Amino acid sequence: MNKKEPKGTAKSKQLKNFEVDGSGQPLTTRQGLKVNDTNNSLKAGERGPTIIEDFLLREKIHNFDHERIPERIVHARGSGAHGYFELYESMEEYSKAGIFTDTSRKTPVFVRFSTVAGSKGSTDLARDVRGFAVKFYTEEGTWDLVGNNMPIFFIQDAMKFPDLIHSVKPEPNNEIPQAASAHDTFYDFVSLTTETLHNHIWVMSDRGIPRSFRMMEGFGIHTFRLINKKGEAHFVKFHWKPKLGVHSVTWDEAVKISGADSDFHRRDLWNAIESGQYPEWELGIQVVPEKDEHKFDFDLLDPTKLIPEEMVPVKLIGKMVLNRNPENFFAETEQVAFLPGNIVPGIDFTNDPLLQGRLFSYRDTQLSRLGSHNFHQIPINRPVSEVHNNQRDGHMQMEIPKGQTAYFPNTLGGGCPYLSKVSEGGFESYQERIDAHKIRTRSSSFSDHFSQPALFYRSLAEWEKSHVADAYAFELGKCNHDPIKERMLWLISKIDTDLGKTVAKKIGMKVPKSIEKPINQAIGADASIKDHQPGDKKNYLDSSSALSQANTVFDGIATRQIAFLVGDGFEMKSFDKMKKALEKDNAVVKLIAPHGGKVMCDQNMEHDVDASIMTTESVLFDAVFIPGGKKSIEALSKDSKFSKFVKEAYKHCKAIAVHNEGKEFLDKTGLADYNNDKAIIVDGGTEKFIRAIARHRNWDRMPATMEIAV
Ligand code: HDD
């Protein structure tokens, strides 16, 4: 977080010339004609028919009729922000890209976060993977790093992407359920496609329900290549590490937030940037020399595998700061088009079969979404480097290319636009030697489907493990077909025997002894069975601490939302001390009262109420404080929603602080004995409360939360 950063750094060149600002301007038609009535159509008499001559009506309605464009096939629901990227030190040993060698640059970026399965209007809090797509407007051309908040993907080959997505989207007969993987078709697919199990267990973990976009990691997933000036290549994996750490909500909260504020993540990102609390991530790279390509127990080209940080450490090489909200959601966030094929000299692809398919898909989809192959001319998609070529015309050409020639080579145009040598920045693909048969199959080095889901599960803290078991049980509990559930139980138990048993118990079933045969039968063609069946589980690493959220950053409370529950007559002294301490550390204090408007403290001062209890919910806050004041506590006690508010905060393991009569209120809620609870602070100092909020949650409380009925 950097509060000193000027609000909204200089706008990127590609946007500045296209801004339209109607403030202080007359209303006009699209032709610039001033309008003097936009409320009434042209009629033959006051009560007569509308006249076809009415070009003003026609223009207005015509535009309205065409306002929508098709939503993204996947990742339809998303939020974006502008910012910049800065490099800490030159990486010229690995890459010649300007963005990785020039530490004086501030490269503009546009980032779009998203969920995958839901439609454009769906809830932010669905259990799902989150998209983490970054467009770098570099001086050498645009580089798009189109990743997710999980380091691996569901499938190994782009050929299976439509199947994966069709299985998770609402079922085609009744378009149910929206933004949810908990249904039969998804588990039918997952249980027959064991390569999905690694990404799937990440989604079942708390990573599937982040507290905020600002508290998520990001990953490029595929192994890419970095190319240096000498033309040497290194394999690389990209990581984004959030300065705020990686934090999540509980499933109970996620469900309730979806009702209370389905824009929770969008609002959180917007508000943080508006208030100058700019989210930051550090960019990390894991570099593997080419000669070590086959050194691992997994294949670097397999996108369902991560490289544990214990095997190849992540080197932090720069930081990204998001410091400007879009001016217009549609023009920027909706129309931004990310293409994994957008790269710059110094970065190159590998033969990861998922990446290779993506190189085709993203360009292709923009045609049906944005309507013209000229989508690169839309302001948000324009590079900041100059564009000159012989590509011409087509729908929505926005430019006026000058000159007589539109071909190469030419003399009439002076040979321009001319080609650049590699030494002058011309792009050259990495010359990988390939000597192979043309063949439609999967490498046997991709067949280990259990080792890494098991490594992930082993690396989790006990509370994380119990969340995973609950998530599997919820999802399978929503399925109707027993054979699908049995296949899943069998596969989960192959990841971890106890986990399989726990989930089975929760859904009232037993882990079957073996179901290998039915899976083979369902897959069908004999030849493909060996390609889809998993190999033996290996244990090349007991656990990896980077995989658990228990080992993330817990060092601040900036932007945390703290609910102060107050009625008229609340005690100003403790209120004021706590408010000042929290705000000093950049937390956000909100006053929740029995009514809207103003609330009066015991010193007869009026304070603005941020929300009446009727309009808000406990799940929208990170912690709760109840100051003293007899009258205030009496007022809170009259509305049972306050008690529910506190009980929910307790259930979700949040920090709660009370002062004087505030304790009486806490006791009346009937919570379990909280004397040894380190996140419940009674008449304690502000420091203790701040430390408890920074810990995000007191997961030790979990067993006691089972008894809380809210
Ligand atoms: Fe994809 C959008 C991430 C595999 C086809 N994808 C999309 C977005 C993200 C990802 C973040 C939203 C971009 C935005 O905000 O506009 N996708 C991934 C990752 C993958 C992946 C991390 C694997 C590592 N995707 C993938 C495959 C295919 C696609 C294998 C097709 C073969 N993805 C698309 C798409 C989308 C898309 C249909 C929808 C909208 C768009 O591209 O622009 O083409």
mmCIF file with all atom_site columns, C-alpha atoms in Angstrom, residues 15-141:
data_model
loop_
_atom_site.group_PDB
_atom_site.id
_atom_site.type_symbol
_atom_site.label_atom_id
_atom_site.label_alt_id
_atom_site.label_comp_id
_atom_site.label_asym_id
_atom_site.label_entity_id
_atom_site.label_seq_id
_atom_site.pdbx_PDB_ins_code
_atom_site.Cartn_x
_atom_site.Cartn_y
_atom_site.Cartn_z
_atom_site.occupancy
_atom_site.B_iso_or_equiv
_atom_site.pdbx_formal_charge
_atom_site.auth_seq_id
_atom_site.auth_comp_id
_atom_site.auth_asym_id
_atom_site.auth_atom_id
_atom_site.pdbx_PDB_model_num
ATOM 1   C CA . LEU A 1 15  ? -6.912  6.303   -23.687 1.00 0.00 ? 15  LEU A CA 1
ATOM 2   C CA . LYS A 1 16  ? -6.309  10.042  -23.376 1.00 0.00 ? 16  LYS A CA 1
ATOM 3   C CA . ASN A 1 17  ? -7.358  11.078  -26.888 1.00 0.00 ? 17  ASN A CA 1
ATOM 4   C CA . PHE A 1 18  ? -10.646 9.222   -26.749 1.00 0.00 ? 18  PHE A CA 1
ATOM 5   C CA . GLU A 1 19  ? -12.213 10.613  -23.621 1.00 0.00 ? 19  GLU A CA 1
ATOM 6   C CA . VAL A 1 20  ? -15.513 12.431  -23.943 1.00 0.00 ? 20  VAL A CA 1
ATOM 7   C CA . ASP A 1 21  ? -16.712 14.603  -21.105 1.00 0.00 ? 21  ASP A CA 1
ATOM 8   C CA . GLY A 1 22  ? -20.260 15.960  -21.244 1.00 0.00 ? 22  GLY A CA 1
ATOM 9   C CA . SER A 1 23  ? -19.999 18.165  -18.184 1.00 0.00 ? 23  SER A CA 1
ATOM 10  C CA . GLY A 1 24  ? -20.947 21.770  -19.052 1.00 0.00 ? 24  GLY A CA 1
ATOM 11  C CA . GLN A 1 25  ? -21.825 20.721  -22.616 1.00 0.00 ? 25  GLN A CA 1
ATOM 12  C CA . PRO A 1 26  ? -25.122 20.810  -24.533 1.00 0.00 ? 26  PRO A CA 1
ATOM 13  C CA . LEU A 1 27  ? -26.870 17.527  -25.356 1.00 0.00 ? 27  LEU A CA 1
ATOM 14  C CA . THR A 1 28  ? -26.370 16.690  -29.060 1.00 0.00 ? 28  THR A CA 1
ATOM 15  C CA . THR A 1 29  ? -27.218 13.952  -31.536 1.00 0.00 ? 29  THR A CA 1
ATOM 16  C CA . ARG A 1 30  ? -24.464 11.666  -32.818 1.00 0.00 ? 30  ARG A CA 1
ATOM 17  C CA . GLN A 1 31  ? -23.991 14.213  -35.602 1.00 0.00 ? 31  GLN A CA 1
ATOM 18  C CA . GLY A 1 32  ? -23.338 17.038  -33.147 1.00 0.00 ? 32  GLY A CA 1
ATOM 19  C CA . LEU A 1 33  ? -26.762 18.655  -33.588 1.00 0.00 ? 33  LEU A CA 1
ATOM 20  C CA . LYS A 1 34  ? -27.972 20.405  -30.433 1.00 0.00 ? 34  LYS A CA 1
ATOM 21  C CA . VAL A 1 35  ? -31.183 18.872  -29.079 1.00 0.00 ? 35  VAL A CA 1
ATOM 22  C CA . ASN A 1 36  ? -34.006 20.814  -27.436 1.00 0.00 ? 36  ASN A CA 1
ATOM 23  C CA . ASP A 1 37  ? -36.353 17.956  -26.432 1.00 0.00 ? 37  ASP A CA 1
ATOM 24  C CA . THR A 1 38  ? -35.298 14.433  -25.491 1.00 0.00 ? 38  THR A CA 1
ATOM 25  C CA . ASN A 1 39  ? -38.511 13.538  -23.640 1.00 0.00 ? 39  ASN A CA 1
ATOM 26  C CA . ASN A 1 40  ? -41.208 13.539  -26.319 1.00 0.00 ? 40  ASN A CA 1
ATOM 27  C CA . SER A 1 41  ? -41.399 11.892  -29.741 1.00 0.00 ? 41  SER A CA 1
ATOM 28  C CA . LEU A 1 42  ? -42.667 13.835  -32.759 1.00 0.00 ? 42  LEU A CA 1
ATOM 29  C CA . LYS A 1 43  ? -46.432 13.257  -33.073 1.00 0.00 ? 43  LYS A CA 1
ATOM 30  C CA . ALA A 1 44  ? -49.298 14.237  -35.298 1.00 0.00 ? 44  ALA A CA 1
ATOM 31  C CA . GLY A 1 45  ? -51.127 16.178  -32.607 1.00 0.00 ? 45  GLY A CA 1
ATOM 32  C CA . GLU A 1 46  ? -50.823 15.857  -28.865 1.00 0.00 ? 46  GLU A CA 1
ATOM 33  C CA . ARG A 1 47  ? -52.628 12.495  -28.763 1.00 0.00 ? 47  ARG A CA 1
ATOM 34  C CA . GLY A 1 48  ? -51.793 11.403  -32.300 1.00 0.00 ? 48  GLY A CA 1
ATOM 35  C CA . PRO A 1 49  ? -49.460 8.760   -33.840 1.00 0.00 ? 49  PRO A CA 1
ATOM 36  C CA . THR A 1 50  ? -45.680 9.145   -33.931 1.00 0.00 ? 50  THR A CA 1
ATOM 37  C CA . ILE A 1 51  ? -44.305 10.360  -37.220 1.00 0.00 ? 51  ILE A CA 1
ATOM 38  C CA . ILE A 1 52  ? -41.670 8.274   -39.055 1.00 0.00 ? 52  ILE A CA 1
ATOM 39  C CA . GLU A 1 53  ? -39.760 11.468  -39.749 1.00 0.00 ? 53  GLU A CA 1
ATOM 40  C CA . ASP A 1 54  ? -38.638 11.512  -36.087 1.00 0.00 ? 54  ASP A CA 1
ATOM 41  C CA . PHE A 1 55  ? -34.905 11.055  -36.574 1.00 0.00 ? 55  PHE A CA 1
ATOM 42  C CA . LEU A 1 56  ? -34.254 12.018  -32.942 1.00 0.00 ? 56  LEU A CA 1
ATOM 43  C CA . LEU A 1 57  ? -36.430 9.172   -31.635 1.00 0.00 ? 57  LEU A CA 1
ATOM 44  C CA . ARG A 1 58  ? -34.945 6.760   -34.173 1.00 0.00 ? 58  ARG A CA 1
ATOM 45  C CA . GLU A 1 59  ? -31.356 7.580   -33.257 1.00 0.00 ? 59  GLU A CA 1
ATOM 46  C CA . LYS A 1 60  ? -31.962 7.322   -29.518 1.00 0.00 ? 60  LYS A CA 1
ATOM 47  C CA . ILE A 1 61  ? -33.848 4.035   -29.717 1.00 0.00 ? 61  ILE A CA 1
ATOM 48  C CA . HIS A 1 62  ? -31.467 2.608   -32.330 1.00 0.00 ? 62  HIS A CA 1
ATOM 49  C CA . ASN A 1 63  ? -28.540 3.086   -30.006 1.00 0.00 ? 63  ASN A CA 1
ATOM 50  C CA . PHE A 1 64  ? -30.460 1.636   -27.087 1.00 0.00 ? 64  PHE A CA 1
ATOM 51  C CA . ASP A 1 65  ? -31.447 -1.433  -29.128 1.00 0.00 ? 65  ASP A CA 1
ATOM 52  C CA . HIS A 1 66  ? -27.773 -2.249  -29.711 1.00 0.00 ? 66  HIS A CA 1
ATOM 53  C CA . GLU A 1 67  ? -26.260 -1.359  -26.332 1.00 0.00 ? 67  GLU A CA 1
ATOM 54  C CA . ARG A 1 68  ? -25.349 -4.886  -25.302 1.00 0.00 ? 68  ARG A CA 1
ATOM 55  C CA . ILE A 1 69  ? -22.621 -7.102  -26.666 1.00 0.00 ? 69  ILE A CA 1
ATOM 56  C CA . PRO A 1 70  ? -22.353 -10.830 -26.005 1.00 0.00 ? 70  PRO A CA 1
ATOM 57  C CA . GLU A 1 71  ? -20.776 -11.505 -22.638 1.00 0.00 ? 71  GLU A CA 1
ATOM 58  C CA . ARG A 1 72  ? -17.501 -13.441 -22.479 1.00 0.00 ? 72  ARG A CA 1
ATOM 59  C CA . ILE A 1 73  ? -17.954 -17.203 -22.994 1.00 0.00 ? 73  ILE A CA 1
ATOM 60  C CA . VAL A 1 74  ? -16.127 -17.631 -19.678 1.00 0.00 ? 74  VAL A CA 1
ATOM 61  C CA . HIS A 1 75  ? -14.981 -15.015 -17.151 1.00 0.00 ? 75  HIS A CA 1
ATOM 62  C CA . ALA A 1 76  ? -18.071 -12.927 -17.992 1.00 0.00 ? 76  ALA A CA 1
ATOM 63  C CA . ARG A 1 77  ? -18.243 -11.384 -14.529 1.00 0.00 ? 77  ARG A CA 1
ATOM 64  C CA . GLY A 1 78  ? -15.278 -9.153  -13.824 1.00 0.00 ? 78  GLY A CA 1
ATOM 65  C CA . SER A 1 79  ? -13.873 -5.858  -12.554 1.00 0.00 ? 79  SER A CA 1
ATOM 66  C CA . GLY A 1 80  ? -10.920 -3.873  -13.824 1.00 0.00 ? 80  GLY A CA 1
ATOM 67  C CA . ALA A 1 81  ? -8.461  -1.198  -12.764 1.00 0.00 ? 81  ALA A CA 1
ATOM 68  C CA . HIS A 1 82  ? -5.543  0.776   -14.180 1.00 0.00 ? 82  HIS A CA 1
ATOM 69  C CA . GLY A 1 83  ? -2.092  0.975   -12.686 1.00 0.00 ? 83  GLY A CA 1
ATOM 70  C CA . TYR A 1 84  ? 1.551   0.521   -13.412 1.00 0.00 ? 84  TYR A CA 1
ATOM 71  C CA . PHE A 1 85  ? 4.400   -1.947  -13.140 1.00 0.00 ? 85  PHE A CA 1
ATOM 72  C CA . GLU A 1 86  ? 7.943   -1.187  -11.982 1.00 0.00 ? 86  GLU A CA 1
ATOM 73  C CA . LEU A 1 87  ? 10.983  -3.446  -12.134 1.00 0.00 ? 87  LEU A CA 1
ATOM 74  C CA . TYR A 1 88  ? 13.314  -3.725  -9.083  1.00 0.00 ? 88  TYR A CA 1
ATOM 75  C CA . GLU A 1 89  ? 16.461  -4.818  -10.894 1.00 0.00 ? 89  GLU A CA 1
ATOM 76  C CA . SER A 1 90  ? 17.436  -5.725  -14.453 1.00 0.00 ? 90  SER A CA 1
ATOM 77  C CA . MET A 1 91  ? 16.724  -9.320  -15.433 1.00 0.00 ? 91  MET A CA 1
ATOM 78  C CA . GLU A 1 92  ? 18.902  -9.099  -18.546 1.00 0.00 ? 92  GLU A CA 1
ATOM 79  C CA . GLU A 1 93  ? 20.548  -12.382 -17.655 1.00 0.00 ? 93  GLU A CA 1
ATOM 80  C CA . TYR A 1 94  ? 17.218  -14.021 -18.558 1.00 0.00 ? 94  TYR A CA 1
ATOM 81  C CA . SER A 1 95  ? 15.257  -11.663 -20.770 1.00 0.00 ? 95  SER A CA 1
ATOM 82  C CA . LYS A 1 96  ? 15.843  -8.836  -23.212 1.00 0.00 ? 96  LYS A CA 1
ATOM 83  C CA . ALA A 1 97  ? 12.297  -7.463  -22.788 1.00 0.00 ? 97  ALA A CA 1
ATOM 84  C CA . GLY A 1 98  ? 12.345  -3.749  -21.923 1.00 0.00 ? 98  GLY A CA 1
ATOM 85  C CA . ILE A 1 99  ? 9.881   -4.395  -19.100 1.00 0.00 ? 99  ILE A CA 1
ATOM 86  C CA . PHE A 1 100 ? 12.427  -6.830  -17.559 1.00 0.00 ? 100 PHE A CA 1
ATOM 87  C CA . THR A 1 101 ? 15.572  -4.786  -18.136 1.00 0.00 ? 101 THR A CA 1
ATOM 88  C CA . ASP A 1 102 ? 14.707  -1.099  -17.731 1.00 0.00 ? 102 ASP A CA 1
ATOM 89  C CA . THR A 1 103 ? 14.242  -0.167  -14.076 1.00 0.00 ? 103 THR A CA 1
ATOM 90  C CA . SER A 1 104 ? 13.449  3.467   -14.915 1.00 0.00 ? 104 SER A CA 1
ATOM 91  C CA . ARG A 1 105 ? 10.160  2.569   -16.585 1.00 0.00 ? 105 ARG A CA 1
ATOM 92  C CA . LYS A 1 106 ? 6.688   2.839   -15.168 1.00 0.00 ? 106 LYS A CA 1
ATOM 93  C CA . THR A 1 107 ? 4.800   0.547   -17.544 1.00 0.00 ? 107 THR A CA 1
ATOM 94  C CA . PRO A 1 108 ? 1.034   1.236   -17.591 1.00 0.00 ? 108 PRO A CA 1
ATOM 95  C CA . VAL A 1 109 ? -1.171  -1.800  -16.939 1.00 0.00 ? 109 VAL A CA 1
ATOM 96  C CA . PHE A 1 110 ? -4.856  -2.636  -17.029 1.00 0.00 ? 110 PHE A CA 1
ATOM 97  C CA . VAL A 1 111 ? -5.959  -5.568  -14.890 1.00 0.00 ? 111 VAL A CA 1
ATOM 98  C CA . ARG A 1 112 ? -9.233  -7.453  -14.996 1.00 0.00 ? 112 ARG A CA 1
ATOM 99  C CA . PHE A 1 113 ? -10.230 -9.859  -12.226 1.00 0.00 ? 113 PHE A CA 1
ATOM 100 C CA . SER A 1 114 ? -13.098 -12.248 -12.819 1.00 0.00 ? 114 SER A CA 1
ATOM 101 C CA . THR A 1 115 ? -14.978 -15.373 -11.857 1.00 0.00 ? 115 THR A CA 1
ATOM 102 C CA . VAL A 1 116 ? -15.128 -18.095 -14.496 1.00 0.00 ? 116 VAL A CA 1
ATOM 103 C CA . ALA A 1 117 ? -18.478 -19.833 -14.597 1.00 0.00 ? 117 ALA A CA 1
ATOM 104 C CA . GLY A 1 118 ? -21.083 -17.174 -13.805 1.00 0.00 ? 118 GLY A CA 1
ATOM 105 C CA . SER A 1 119 ? -22.825 -14.757 -16.132 1.00 0.00 ? 119 SER A CA 1
ATOM 106 C CA . LYS A 1 120 ? -22.059 -11.048 -16.196 1.00 0.00 ? 120 LYS A CA 1
ATOM 107 C CA . GLY A 1 121 ? -24.560 -10.268 -13.425 1.00 0.00 ? 121 GLY A CA 1
ATOM 108 C CA . SER A 1 122 ? -23.736 -13.187 -11.154 1.00 0.00 ? 122 SER A CA 1
ATOM 109 C CA . THR A 1 123 ? -22.429 -12.971 -7.592  1.00 0.00 ? 123 THR A CA 1
ATOM 110 C CA . ASP A 1 124 ? -18.789 -12.161 -6.868  1.00 0.00 ? 124 ASP A CA 1
ATOM 111 C CA . LEU A 1 125 ? -18.681 -14.746 -4.100  1.00 0.00 ? 125 LEU A CA 1
ATOM 112 C CA . ALA A 1 126 ? -19.291 -17.900 -6.114  1.00 0.00 ? 126 ALA A CA 1
ATOM 113 C CA . ARG A 1 127 ? -16.936 -20.750 -5.274  1.00 0.00 ? 127 ARG A CA 1
ATOM 114 C CA . ASP A 1 128 ? -14.781 -20.585 -8.378  1.00 0.00 ? 128 ASP A CA 1
ATOM 115 C CA . VAL A 1 129 ? -11.373 -19.887 -9.858  1.00 0.00 ? 129 VAL A CA 1
ATOM 116 C CA . ARG A 1 130 ? -10.676 -16.142 -10.224 1.00 0.00 ? 130 ARG A CA 1
ATOM 117 C CA . GLY A 1 131 ? -9.213  -14.736 -13.445 1.00 0.00 ? 131 GLY A CA 1
ATOM 118 C CA . PHE A 1 132 ? -6.205  -12.456 -13.021 1.00 0.00 ? 132 PHE A CA 1
ATOM 119 C CA . ALA A 1 133 ? -5.489  -10.904 -16.418 1.00 0.00 ? 133 ALA A CA 1
ATOM 120 C CA . VAL A 1 134 ? -2.851  -8.192  -16.808 1.00 0.00 ? 134 VAL A CA 1
ATOM 121 C CA . LYS A 1 135 ? -2.307  -6.082  -19.909 1.00 0.00 ? 135 LYS A CA 1
ATOM 122 C CA . PHE A 1 136 ? 1.123   -4.430  -19.911 1.00 0.00 ? 136 PHE A CA 1
ATOM 123 C CA . TYR A 1 137 ? 1.311   -1.501  -22.332 1.00 0.00 ? 137 TYR A CA 1
ATOM 124 C CA . THR A 1 138 ? 5.063   -1.772  -22.939 1.00 0.00 ? 138 THR A CA 1
ATOM 125 C CA . GLU A 1 139 ? 7.135   0.419   -25.226 1.00 0.00 ? 139 GLU A CA 1
ATOM 126 C CA . GLU A 1 140 ? 7.826   -2.587  -27.436 1.00 0.00 ? 140 GLU A CA 1
ATOM 127 C CA . GLY A 1 141 ? 4.172   -3.608  -27.763 1.00 0.00 ? 141 GLY A CA 1
#
